[in-house]
mmCIF file of C-alpha atoms and ligand atoms in Angstrom:
data_model
loop_
_atom_site.group_PDB
_atom_site.id
_atom_site.type_symbol
_atom_site.label_atom_id
_atom_site.label_comp_id
_atom_site.label_asym_id
_atom_site.label_seq_id
_atom_site.Cartn_x
_atom_site.Cartn_y
_atom_site.Cartn_z
ATOM 1 C CA MET W 183 24.124 67.677 15.756
ATOM 2 C CA ASP W 184 20.924 66.632 17.532
ATOM 3 C CA ILE W 185 21.127 63.365 19.421
ATOM 4 C CA HIS W 186 18.800 60.637 18.163
ATOM 5 C CA ARG W 187 19.969 57.689 20.203
ATOM 6 C CA ASN W 188 19.276 56.357 23.647
ATOM 7 C CA THR W 189 22.818 55.652 24.746
ATOM 8 C CA TRP W 190 25.050 58.234 26.327
ATOM 9 C CA ILE W 191 28.133 58.809 28.470
ATOM 10 C CA GLU W 192 27.928 61.162 31.417
ATOM 11 C CA ILE W 193 31.054 62.990 32.528
ATOM 12 C CA ASP W 194 30.982 64.387 36.042
ATOM 13 C CA LEU W 195 33.126 67.525 35.823
ATOM 14 C CA ASP W 196 32.950 68.034 39.589
ATOM 15 C CA ALA W 197 34.738 64.702 39.957
ATOM 16 C CA ILE W 198 37.588 65.987 37.739
ATOM 17 C CA ALA W 199 38.000 69.053 39.985
ATOM 18 C CA TYR W 200 37.747 66.864 43.095
ATOM 19 C CA ASN W 201 40.495 64.507 41.884
ATOM 20 C CA ILE W 202 42.819 67.409 41.085
ATOM 21 C CA LYS W 203 42.282 68.811 44.594
ATOM 22 C CA GLN W 204 43.037 65.367 46.043
ATOM 23 C CA ILE W 205 46.444 65.159 44.378
ATOM 24 C CA GLN W 206 47.214 68.817 45.141
ATOM 25 C CA LYS W 207 46.685 68.028 48.842
ATOM 26 C CA LYS W 208 49.453 65.411 48.639
ATOM 27 C CA LEU W 209 51.913 67.444 46.549
ATOM 28 C CA PRO W 210 54.336 70.056 47.914
ATOM 29 C CA LYS W 211 53.285 73.617 47.013
ATOM 30 C CA GLU W 212 55.956 74.003 44.322
ATOM 31 C CA THR W 213 54.766 70.950 42.369
ATOM 32 C CA LYS W 214 52.043 71.859 39.891
ATOM 33 C CA VAL W 215 49.562 69.721 38.004
ATOM 34 C CA MET W 216 49.952 69.090 34.279
ATOM 35 C CA ALA W 217 46.599 67.645 33.191
ATOM 36 C CA VAL W 218 47.054 64.836 30.636
ATOM 37 C CA VAL W 219 44.225 65.046 28.095
ATOM 38 C CA LYS W 220 45.626 62.942 25.245
ATOM 39 C CA ALA W 221 43.414 60.463 23.373
ATOM 40 C CA ASN W 222 40.467 62.839 23.656
ATOM 41 C CA GLY W 223 40.971 63.155 27.406
ATOM 42 C CA TYR W 224 41.141 59.358 27.839
ATOM 43 C CA GLY W 225 37.798 59.257 26.024
ATOM 44 C CA HIS W 226 36.203 61.841 28.342
ATOM 45 C CA GLY W 227 36.468 64.780 25.899
ATOM 46 C CA SER W 228 39.752 66.702 25.755
ATOM 47 C CA VAL W 229 38.408 70.251 25.458
ATOM 48 C CA GLN W 230 35.882 69.971 28.289
ATOM 49 C CA ILE W 231 38.339 68.191 30.572
ATOM 50 C CA ALA W 232 41.161 70.617 29.785
ATOM 51 C CA LYS W 233 38.942 73.611 30.604
ATOM 52 C CA GLN W 234 37.753 72.022 33.829
ATOM 53 C CA ALA W 235 41.292 71.003 34.833
ATOM 54 C CA LEU W 236 42.576 74.550 34.298
ATOM 55 C CA GLN W 237 39.692 75.980 36.285
ATOM 56 C CA ALA W 238 40.403 73.490 39.074
ATOM 57 C CA GLY W 239 44.028 74.632 39.374
ATOM 58 C CA SER W 240 46.087 72.799 36.744
ATOM 59 C CA ASP W 241 48.814 74.946 35.210
ATOM 60 C CA TYR W 242 49.745 72.934 32.156
ATOM 61 C CA LEU W 243 48.201 70.491 29.666
ATOM 62 C CA ALA W 244 49.763 67.483 27.971
ATOM 63 C CA VAL W 245 48.697 65.561 24.876
ATOM 64 C CA ALA W 246 50.327 62.923 22.669
ATOM 65 C CA LEU W 247 49.874 64.491 19.211
ATOM 66 C CA LEU W 248 50.227 67.945 17.706
ATOM 67 C CA GLU W 249 46.690 67.604 16.308
ATOM 68 C CA GLU W 250 45.386 67.120 19.852
ATOM 69 C CA ALA W 251 47.179 70.275 20.990
ATOM 70 C CA ILE W 252 45.872 72.336 18.067
ATOM 71 C CA LYS W 253 42.331 71.189 18.874
ATOM 72 C CA LEU W 254 42.762 72.713 22.358
ATOM 73 C CA ARG W 255 44.124 75.990 20.942
ATOM 74 C CA GLU W 256 41.220 76.137 18.479
ATOM 75 C CA ALA W 257 38.903 75.867 21.484
ATOM 76 C CA SER W 258 40.534 79.095 22.759
ATOM 77 C CA ILE W 259 42.619 77.367 25.438
ATOM 78 C CA LYS W 260 45.643 79.575 26.110
ATOM 79 C CA ALA W 261 47.419 77.517 28.799
ATOM 80 C CA PRO W 262 50.828 75.956 28.068
ATOM 81 C CA ILE W 263 50.534 72.633 26.225
ATOM 82 C CA LEU W 264 53.206 69.946 25.898
ATOM 83 C CA VAL W 265 53.089 67.323 23.137
ATOM 84 C CA LEU W 266 54.546 64.184 24.724
ATOM 85 C CA GLY W 267 55.120 62.191 21.538
ATOM 86 C CA TRP W 268 57.156 62.542 18.339
ATOM 87 C CA VAL W 269 56.081 65.227 15.874
ATOM 88 C CA PRO W 270 57.455 65.430 12.300
ATOM 89 C CA PRO W 271 60.256 68.060 12.287
ATOM 90 C CA GLU W 272 58.564 70.040 9.521
ATOM 91 C CA SER W 273 55.528 70.457 11.817
ATOM 92 C CA ALA W 274 57.640 72.335 14.386
ATOM 93 C CA ILE W 275 56.820 75.583 12.534
ATOM 94 C CA VAL W 276 53.112 74.969 13.146
ATOM 95 C CA ALA W 277 53.738 74.128 16.817
ATOM 96 C CA ALA W 278 55.648 77.381 17.346
ATOM 97 C CA ARG W 279 52.918 79.373 15.631
ATOM 98 C CA TYR W 280 50.351 77.939 18.046
ATOM 99 C CA GLY W 281 52.648 78.349 21.059
ATOM 100 C CA ILE W 282 52.748 74.600 21.630
ATOM 101 C CA THR W 283 55.761 72.967 23.327
ATOM 102 C CA LEU W 284 57.221 69.869 21.687
ATOM 103 C CA THR W 285 59.264 66.958 22.992
ATOM 104 C CA VAL W 286 62.827 66.544 21.711
ATOM 105 C CA PHE W 287 64.993 63.443 21.982
ATOM 106 C CA GLN W 288 66.858 63.132 18.657
ATOM 107 C CA GLN W 289 69.756 65.149 17.391
ATOM 108 C CA GLU W 290 68.723 64.231 13.785
ATOM 109 C CA TRP W 291 65.349 65.859 14.480
ATOM 110 C CA LEU W 292 67.053 69.065 15.604
ATOM 111 C CA GLU W 293 69.350 68.882 12.564
ATOM 112 C CA GLN W 294 66.295 68.995 10.325
ATOM 113 C CA ILE W 295 64.904 72.161 11.936
ATOM 114 C CA LYS W 296 68.312 73.822 12.382
ATOM 115 C CA GLY W 297 67.755 76.277 9.554
ATOM 116 C CA TYR W 298 64.235 77.338 10.613
ATOM 117 C CA THR W 299 63.537 80.654 12.279
ATOM 118 C CA PHE W 300 60.700 80.279 14.725
ATOM 119 C CA SER W 301 58.493 83.197 15.517
ATOM 120 C CA PRO W 302 57.470 83.098 18.283
ATOM 121 C CA PRO W 303 60.351 80.887 19.453
ATOM 122 C CA LEU W 304 59.861 77.136 19.622
ATOM 123 C CA HIS W 305 59.813 75.656 23.137
ATOM 124 C CA LEU W 306 61.044 72.109 23.717
ATOM 125 C CA HIS W 307 61.119 69.647 26.599
ATOM 126 C CA LEU W 308 63.873 67.035 26.496
ATOM 127 C CA LYS W 309 62.736 63.423 26.982
ATOM 128 C CA VAL W 310 65.149 61.118 28.798
ATOM 129 C CA ASP W 311 64.751 57.350 28.531
ATOM 130 C CA THR W 312 65.744 56.163 31.997
ATOM 131 C CA GLY W 313 64.297 52.702 31.487
ATOM 132 C CA MET W 314 60.900 52.874 29.806
ATOM 133 C CA GLY W 315 62.525 51.923 26.479
ATOM 134 C CA ARG W 316 60.108 53.953 24.376
ATOM 135 C CA ILE W 317 61.396 57.410 23.394
ATOM 136 C CA GLY W 318 64.109 59.538 24.948
ATOM 137 C CA ILE W 319 67.864 60.041 25.010
ATOM 138 C CA ARG W 320 69.874 57.348 26.764
ATOM 139 C CA THR W 321 73.473 58.600 26.786
ATOM 140 C CA GLU W 322 75.506 61.643 27.817
ATOM 141 C CA GLN W 323 76.785 61.913 24.231
ATOM 142 C CA GLU W 324 73.206 62.292 22.939
ATOM 143 C CA LEU W 325 72.665 65.034 25.517
ATOM 144 C CA LYS W 326 75.823 66.851 24.389
ATOM 145 C CA ASP W 327 74.832 66.593 20.722
ATOM 146 C CA ILE W 328 71.380 67.959 21.452
ATOM 147 C CA SER W 329 72.805 70.755 23.581
ATOM 148 C CA GLN W 330 75.121 71.768 20.739
ATOM 149 C CA ALA W 331 72.334 71.692 18.154
ATOM 150 C CA LEU W 332 70.183 73.838 20.465
ATOM 151 C CA ASN W 333 72.971 76.393 20.776
ATOM 152 C CA GLU W 334 73.029 76.776 17.001
ATOM 153 C CA ASN W 335 69.492 78.156 16.766
ATOM 154 C CA ASN W 336 68.494 81.097 18.946
ATOM 155 C CA SER W 337 64.803 80.777 18.132
ATOM 156 C CA ILE W 338 64.604 77.432 19.960
ATOM 157 C CA TYR W 339 64.471 77.270 23.776
ATOM 158 C CA LEU W 340 64.813 74.211 25.940
ATOM 159 C CA THR W 341 62.256 74.849 28.691
ATOM 160 C CA GLY W 342 61.906 71.436 30.288
ATOM 161 C CA VAL W 343 63.280 67.942 30.834
ATOM 162 C CA PHE W 344 61.357 64.798 31.736
ATOM 163 C CA THR W 345 61.252 61.049 31.962
ATOM 164 C CA HIS W 346 58.573 58.387 32.366
ATOM 165 C CA PHE W 347 58.508 55.376 34.695
ATOM 166 C CA SER W 348 57.896 51.830 33.622
ATOM 167 C CA THR W 349 56.841 50.324 36.966
ATOM 168 C CA ALA W 350 55.442 53.219 39.002
ATOM 169 C CA ASP W 351 52.166 51.388 39.557
ATOM 170 C CA GLU W 352 53.805 48.273 41.064
ATOM 171 C CA SER W 353 54.522 47.857 44.765
ATOM 172 C CA GLU W 354 58.109 46.701 44.189
ATOM 173 C CA SER W 355 60.275 49.823 43.876
ATOM 174 C CA THR W 356 63.762 48.632 42.789
ATOM 175 C CA TYR W 357 63.368 49.460 39.089
ATOM 176 C CA PHE W 358 61.460 52.670 39.866
ATOM 177 C CA ASP W 359 64.356 53.789 42.107
ATOM 178 C CA GLU W 360 66.915 52.872 39.441
ATOM 179 C CA GLN W 361 65.100 55.072 36.938
ATOM 180 C CA ARG W 362 65.076 57.946 39.457
ATOM 181 C CA THR W 363 68.830 57.576 39.963
ATOM 182 C CA ARG W 364 69.502 57.607 36.211
ATOM 183 C CA PHE W 365 67.371 60.720 35.856
ATOM 184 C CA LYS W 366 69.291 62.472 38.647
ATOM 185 C CA ASN W 367 72.494 61.740 36.704
ATOM 186 C CA THR W 368 71.011 63.413 33.645
ATOM 187 C CA LEU W 369 70.094 66.438 35.775
ATOM 188 C CA SER W 370 73.738 66.705 36.904
ATOM 189 C CA GLN W 371 74.912 66.500 33.296
ATOM 190 C CA LEU W 372 72.446 69.248 32.345
ATOM 191 C CA LYS W 373 73.885 71.375 35.134
ATOM 192 C CA GLU W 374 77.378 70.899 33.759
ATOM 193 C CA LEU W 375 76.090 72.053 30.379
ATOM 194 C CA ARG W 376 74.454 75.074 32.095
ATOM 195 C CA MET W 377 71.032 73.879 31.056
ATOM 196 C CA GLU W 378 69.559 73.484 34.521
ATOM 197 C CA LYS W 379 67.087 76.367 34.696
ATOM 198 C CA ILE W 380 64.255 74.459 33.135
ATOM 199 C CA ASN W 381 61.069 72.701 34.269
ATOM 200 C CA VAL W 382 61.554 69.160 35.488
ATOM 201 C CA HIS W 383 58.843 66.493 35.597
ATOM 202 C CA ILE W 384 59.045 62.753 36.062
ATOM 203 C CA GLY W 385 55.782 61.469 37.378
ATOM 204 C CA ASN W 386 52.438 60.184 36.173
ATOM 205 C CA SER W 387 49.487 59.482 38.488
ATOM 206 C CA ALA W 388 51.030 56.399 40.079
ATOM 207 C CA SER W 389 54.363 58.131 40.774
ATOM 208 C CA ALA W 390 52.630 61.193 42.188
ATOM 209 C CA ILE W 391 50.450 59.132 44.494
ATOM 210 C CA ARG W 392 53.292 56.935 45.764
ATOM 211 C CA LEU W 393 56.035 59.577 46.038
ATOM 212 C CA PRO W 394 54.471 63.066 45.898
ATOM 213 C CA GLU W 395 57.458 64.758 47.541
ATOM 214 C CA ALA W 396 59.830 63.710 44.711
ATOM 215 C CA MET W 397 57.982 65.092 41.691
ATOM 216 C CA TYR W 398 59.978 68.285 40.947
ATOM 217 C CA ASP W 399 57.975 70.988 39.103
ATOM 218 C CA PHE W 400 55.023 69.115 37.567
ATOM 219 C CA VAL W 401 53.024 65.948 37.882
ATOM 220 C CA ARG W 402 51.667 64.601 34.597
ATOM 221 C CA PHE W 403 48.297 63.677 36.010
ATOM 222 C CA GLY W 404 46.281 61.392 33.751
ATOM 223 C CA ILE W 405 44.277 58.375 34.839
ATOM 224 C CA SER W 406 43.658 59.536 38.410
ATOM 225 C CA MET W 407 42.371 62.919 37.275
ATOM 226 C CA TYR W 408 39.574 60.848 35.716
ATOM 227 C CA GLY W 409 39.035 59.183 39.107
ATOM 228 C CA LEU W 410 40.631 55.843 38.291
ATOM 229 C CA TYR W 411 43.484 54.147 40.132
ATOM 230 C CA PRO W 412 46.557 53.234 38.041
ATOM 231 C CA SER W 413 46.591 49.774 39.653
ATOM 232 C CA GLN W 414 45.208 47.774 42.546
ATOM 233 C CA GLU W 415 48.517 48.218 44.434
ATOM 234 C CA ILE W 416 48.267 52.010 44.217
ATOM 235 C CA LYS W 417 44.592 51.861 45.197
ATOM 236 C CA VAL W 418 45.396 49.898 48.338
ATOM 237 C CA LYS W 419 48.588 51.745 49.336
ATOM 238 C CA GLY W 420 48.055 55.180 47.834
ATOM 239 C CA GLU W 421 45.799 56.702 50.500
ATOM 240 C CA ILE W 422 43.951 58.883 48.062
ATOM 241 C CA GLU W 423 40.228 58.921 47.507
ATOM 242 C CA LEU W 424 39.192 59.468 43.897
ATOM 243 C CA LYS W 425 35.818 59.883 42.196
ATOM 244 C CA GLN W 426 35.188 58.168 38.855
ATOM 245 C CA ALA W 427 34.009 60.832 36.388
ATOM 246 C CA PHE W 428 32.758 58.520 33.619
ATOM 247 C CA SER W 429 29.466 56.612 33.465
ATOM 248 C CA LEU W 430 27.726 54.865 30.573
ATOM 249 C CA HIS W 431 23.965 54.575 30.228
ATOM 250 C CA SER W 432 21.356 53.362 27.800
ATOM 251 C CA ARG W 433 17.607 52.737 27.697
ATOM 252 C CA LEU W 434 15.537 49.682 26.849
ATOM 253 C CA VAL W 435 14.318 50.007 23.270
ATOM 254 C CA HIS W 436 12.527 46.644 23.148
ATOM 255 C CA VAL W 437 11.187 44.227 25.782
ATOM 256 C CA LYS W 438 9.728 40.794 25.047
ATOM 257 C CA LYS W 439 8.903 37.468 26.672
ATOM 258 C CA ILE W 440 10.614 34.434 25.157
ATOM 259 C CA ASN W 441 9.811 30.751 25.580
ATOM 260 C CA PRO W 442 11.966 27.857 26.805
ATOM 261 C CA GLY W 443 14.393 26.884 24.026
ATOM 262 C CA ASP W 444 14.230 30.281 22.259
ATOM 263 C CA CYS W 445 17.598 31.727 21.192
ATOM 264 C CA VAL W 446 19.034 35.203 21.688
ATOM 265 C CA SER W 447 21.469 36.735 19.167
ATOM 266 C CA TYR W 448 23.990 35.396 16.629
ATOM 267 C CA GLY W 449 25.128 31.814 16.921
ATOM 268 C CA CYS W 450 22.338 30.906 19.338
ATOM 269 C CA THR W 451 24.887 30.931 22.191
ATOM 270 C CA TYR W 452 22.080 31.706 24.659
ATOM 271 C CA GLN W 453 18.929 29.643 24.891
ATOM 272 C CA ALA W 454 16.170 30.329 27.421
ATOM 273 C CA GLU W 455 15.572 27.578 29.942
ATOM 274 C CA ALA W 456 12.201 28.920 30.993
ATOM 275 C CA GLU W 457 9.917 31.799 30.041
ATOM 276 C CA GLU W 458 12.133 34.891 30.260
ATOM 277 C CA TRP W 459 11.932 38.651 29.791
ATOM 278 C CA ILE W 460 14.578 39.932 27.382
ATOM 279 C CA GLY W 461 15.461 43.596 26.903
ATOM 280 C CA THR W 462 17.353 45.094 23.960
ATOM 281 C CA LEU W 463 19.823 47.964 24.383
ATOM 282 C CA PRO W 464 21.013 50.200 21.522
ATOM 283 C CA ILE W 465 24.755 49.742 22.102
ATOM 284 C CA GLY W 466 27.234 47.258 20.649
ATOM 285 C CA TYR W 467 30.823 46.647 19.649
ATOM 286 C CA GLY W 468 30.490 49.339 16.955
ATOM 287 C CA ASP W 469 30.422 51.766 19.898
ATOM 288 C CA GLY W 470 33.390 50.075 21.563
ATOM 289 C CA TRP W 471 31.187 47.992 23.903
ATOM 290 C CA LEU W 472 33.259 44.855 23.465
ATOM 291 C CA ARG W 473 31.856 41.467 22.388
ATOM 292 C CA LYS W 474 33.831 40.157 25.352
ATOM 293 C CA MET W 475 31.225 41.711 27.670
ATOM 294 C CA GLN W 476 28.794 38.864 26.930
ATOM 295 C CA GLY W 477 27.881 37.350 30.319
ATOM 296 C CA PHE W 478 28.696 40.554 32.253
ATOM 297 C CA SER W 479 25.962 42.522 34.093
ATOM 298 C CA VAL W 480 24.238 45.871 33.752
ATOM 299 C CA LEU W 481 22.036 47.768 36.208
ATOM 300 C CA VAL W 482 18.286 48.078 35.759
ATOM 301 C CA ASP W 483 16.165 49.485 38.568
ATOM 302 C CA GLY W 484 19.273 49.332 40.808
ATOM 303 C CA LYS W 485 19.643 45.566 40.243
ATOM 304 C CA ARG W 486 22.167 43.556 38.223
ATOM 305 C CA MET W 487 20.844 41.827 35.095
ATOM 306 C CA PRO W 488 23.025 39.615 32.864
ATOM 307 C CA ILE W 489 24.005 40.308 29.263
ATOM 308 C CA VAL W 490 22.777 37.299 27.283
ATOM 309 C CA GLY W 491 23.775 36.127 23.823
ATOM 310 C CA ARG W 492 26.442 37.643 21.623
ATOM 311 C CA ILE W 493 26.895 41.399 21.628
ATOM 312 C CA CYS W 494 26.094 42.693 18.125
ATOM 313 C CA MET W 495 27.600 45.710 16.373
ATOM 314 C CA ASP W 496 24.810 48.038 17.526
ATOM 315 C CA GLN W 497 22.712 46.094 20.025
ATOM 316 C CA THR W 498 23.035 44.131 23.268
ATOM 317 C CA MET W 499 20.414 41.919 24.908
ATOM 318 C CA ILE W 500 19.910 41.528 28.643
ATOM 319 C CA LYS W 501 17.813 39.144 30.711
ATOM 320 C CA LEU W 502 15.325 41.052 32.866
ATOM 321 C CA ASP W 503 13.787 39.858 36.124
ATOM 322 C CA GLN W 504 10.382 41.166 35.014
ATOM 323 C CA ALA W 505 8.810 43.274 32.261
ATOM 324 C CA TYR W 506 10.067 46.887 32.277
ATOM 325 C CA PRO W 507 8.671 49.737 30.179
ATOM 326 C CA ILE W 508 10.464 50.753 26.990
ATOM 327 C CA GLY W 509 12.722 53.675 27.885
ATOM 328 C CA THR W 510 13.782 52.274 31.274
ATOM 329 C CA LYS W 511 17.289 53.521 32.104
ATOM 330 C CA VAL W 512 20.056 50.929 32.071
ATOM 331 C CA THR W 513 23.525 51.650 33.477
ATOM 332 C CA LEU W 514 26.462 49.788 31.984
ATOM 333 C CA ILE W 515 29.212 51.655 33.872
ATOM 334 C CA GLY W 516 28.465 53.738 36.954
ATOM 335 C CA CYS W 517 25.816 53.753 39.677
ATOM 336 C CA GLN W 518 22.056 53.403 40.036
ATOM 337 C CA ASN W 519 20.816 54.105 43.552
ATOM 338 C CA ASP W 520 23.418 52.373 45.750
ATOM 339 C CA ALA W 521 24.433 49.747 43.199
ATOM 340 C CA CYS W 522 27.556 50.439 41.149
ATOM 341 C CA ILE W 523 29.515 48.870 38.307
ATOM 342 C CA SER W 524 32.977 50.406 38.374
ATOM 343 C CA MET W 525 35.315 50.941 35.432
ATOM 344 C CA ASP W 526 37.699 48.512 37.124
ATOM 345 C CA GLU W 527 35.057 45.796 37.186
ATOM 346 C CA VAL W 528 34.395 46.293 33.475
ATOM 347 C CA SER W 529 38.096 46.306 32.568
ATOM 348 C CA ASN W 530 38.811 43.208 34.677
ATOM 349 C CA TYR W 531 35.983 41.369 32.951
ATOM 350 C CA ALA W 532 37.314 42.478 29.554
ATOM 351 C CA GLU W 533 40.807 41.364 30.650
ATOM 352 C CA THR W 534 42.335 44.772 30.109
ATOM 353 C CA ILE W 535 43.232 47.893 32.136
ATOM 354 C CA ASN W 536 40.847 50.657 33.173
ATOM 355 C CA TYR W 537 42.685 53.129 30.862
ATOM 356 C CA GLU W 538 41.498 51.270 27.778
ATOM 357 C CA ILE W 539 37.732 51.142 28.336
ATOM 358 C CA PRO W 540 36.875 54.894 28.162
ATOM 359 C CA CYS W 541 39.296 55.270 25.226
ATOM 360 C CA ILE W 542 37.577 52.621 23.139
ATOM 361 C CA LEU W 543 33.995 53.723 23.845
ATOM 362 C CA ASN W 544 34.034 55.831 20.726
ATOM 363 C CA ASP W 545 32.392 59.060 19.639
ATOM 364 C CA ARG W 546 29.295 57.293 18.292
ATOM 365 C CA ILE W 547 28.237 57.672 21.930
ATOM 366 C CA PRO W 548 27.550 61.303 22.856
ATOM 367 C CA ARG W 549 29.242 62.684 25.975
ATOM 368 C CA ILE W 550 27.064 64.740 28.324
ATOM 369 C CA TYR W 551 28.825 66.984 30.849
ATOM 370 C CA LYS W 552 27.415 67.504 34.328
ATOM 371 C CA GLU W 553 28.472 69.868 37.042
ATOM 372 C CA GLN W 554 26.608 71.274 40.006
HETATM 373 C C1 PLP I 248 54.694 60.428 29.053
HETATM 374 C C2 PLP I 248 53.437 60.265 29.846
HETATM 375 N N1 PLP I 248 53.268 60.997 30.939
HETATM 376 C C3 PLP I 248 52.165 60.911 31.709
HETATM 377 C C4 PLP I 248 51.139 60.039 31.380
HETATM 378 C C5 PLP I 248 49.933 59.949 32.269
HETATM 379 O O1 PLP I 248 49.942 58.718 32.965
HETATM 380 P P1 PLP I 248 48.765 58.301 33.926
HETATM 381 O O2 PLP I 248 47.539 58.264 33.101
HETATM 382 O O3 PLP I 248 49.157 56.946 34.406
HETATM 383 O O4 PLP I 248 48.694 59.321 34.999
HETATM 384 C C6 PLP I 248 51.273 59.248 30.251
HETATM 385 C C7 PLP I 248 50.211 58.318 29.910
HETATM 386 O O5 PLP I 248 50.322 57.304 29.307
HETATM 387 C C8 PLP I 248 52.452 59.362 29.459
HETATM 388 O O6 PLP I 248 52.636 58.614 28.359
#
């Protein structure tokens, strides 16, 4: 569809490749990158990011939903894909048909697909809950039950085992180390069951940055592939330089002078104290640009200008330091000349984490992909 609006997101694909190279430099040779492109590539565009990640040296892709994996296959992506979340057992037939690997962690789930014949065979990775408390097996008995159920169907292969850390992005490491110990126990139990010749992966971005030498076969590289640090602690201690791939821009669609006492937007929460130039931007909370951003700044002509009045569903007003022509570029996230507004600054202001902002800036805003 043609684009008829003056607000857009730019995705710097070179930054994605750069960030993958940065983590590869830290990892031992045998540890490969599994690019995490769930939630539409953290709002960056799953197909474009997956293709770029594979070109930049990733070997595997991960998503949360079967639908997300099928979307990648329908875009002719042939690389291995792991679905990290729960999929209805009856959908396992579809997964096998598309050559998509699923996550298993319930014997009841395997019971339900016991009678199916998968062609090609269904590949599964076993999820172990070592302390995240979300999904995964927790006991040796569950492992034994799953192993037995797997033995009963020779069109199902267990090709991997993994866990996920709860506190990898914090500087304190006691709980992180406890989870690693529990996982090692599960690996020993798998060995006893002769199920050890499978791919092993435990780490997300934070784990990979803090302990690259302990990541086994794959790193599930999400937030830092997009150039964002999982936390301030990892940013300070991690010794890795990342490039933010995502920037958000708009253009002035209306500029006017208002008089002292004039109001801007719903509820009259902003009233001019003097004569002021006000610009209107075609972006609002209907795009995922949160109402909470009232009072934050944007960049115009390389300078910060405040957002004044309530953010509307489709429009946002800013106070300008002078009259600017209609069509002047405004940057809400990213850089203009040497001035930058980082994703972290936006997420701190919105009292959330940097992961959430690109995910909630929805597909009303077109994504434009740039590479040199
Ligand atoms: C199971 C699992 N692995 C890996 C990741 C990627 O984590 P990150 O974006 O912190 O690298 C996620 C993301 O939430 C996840 O749920």
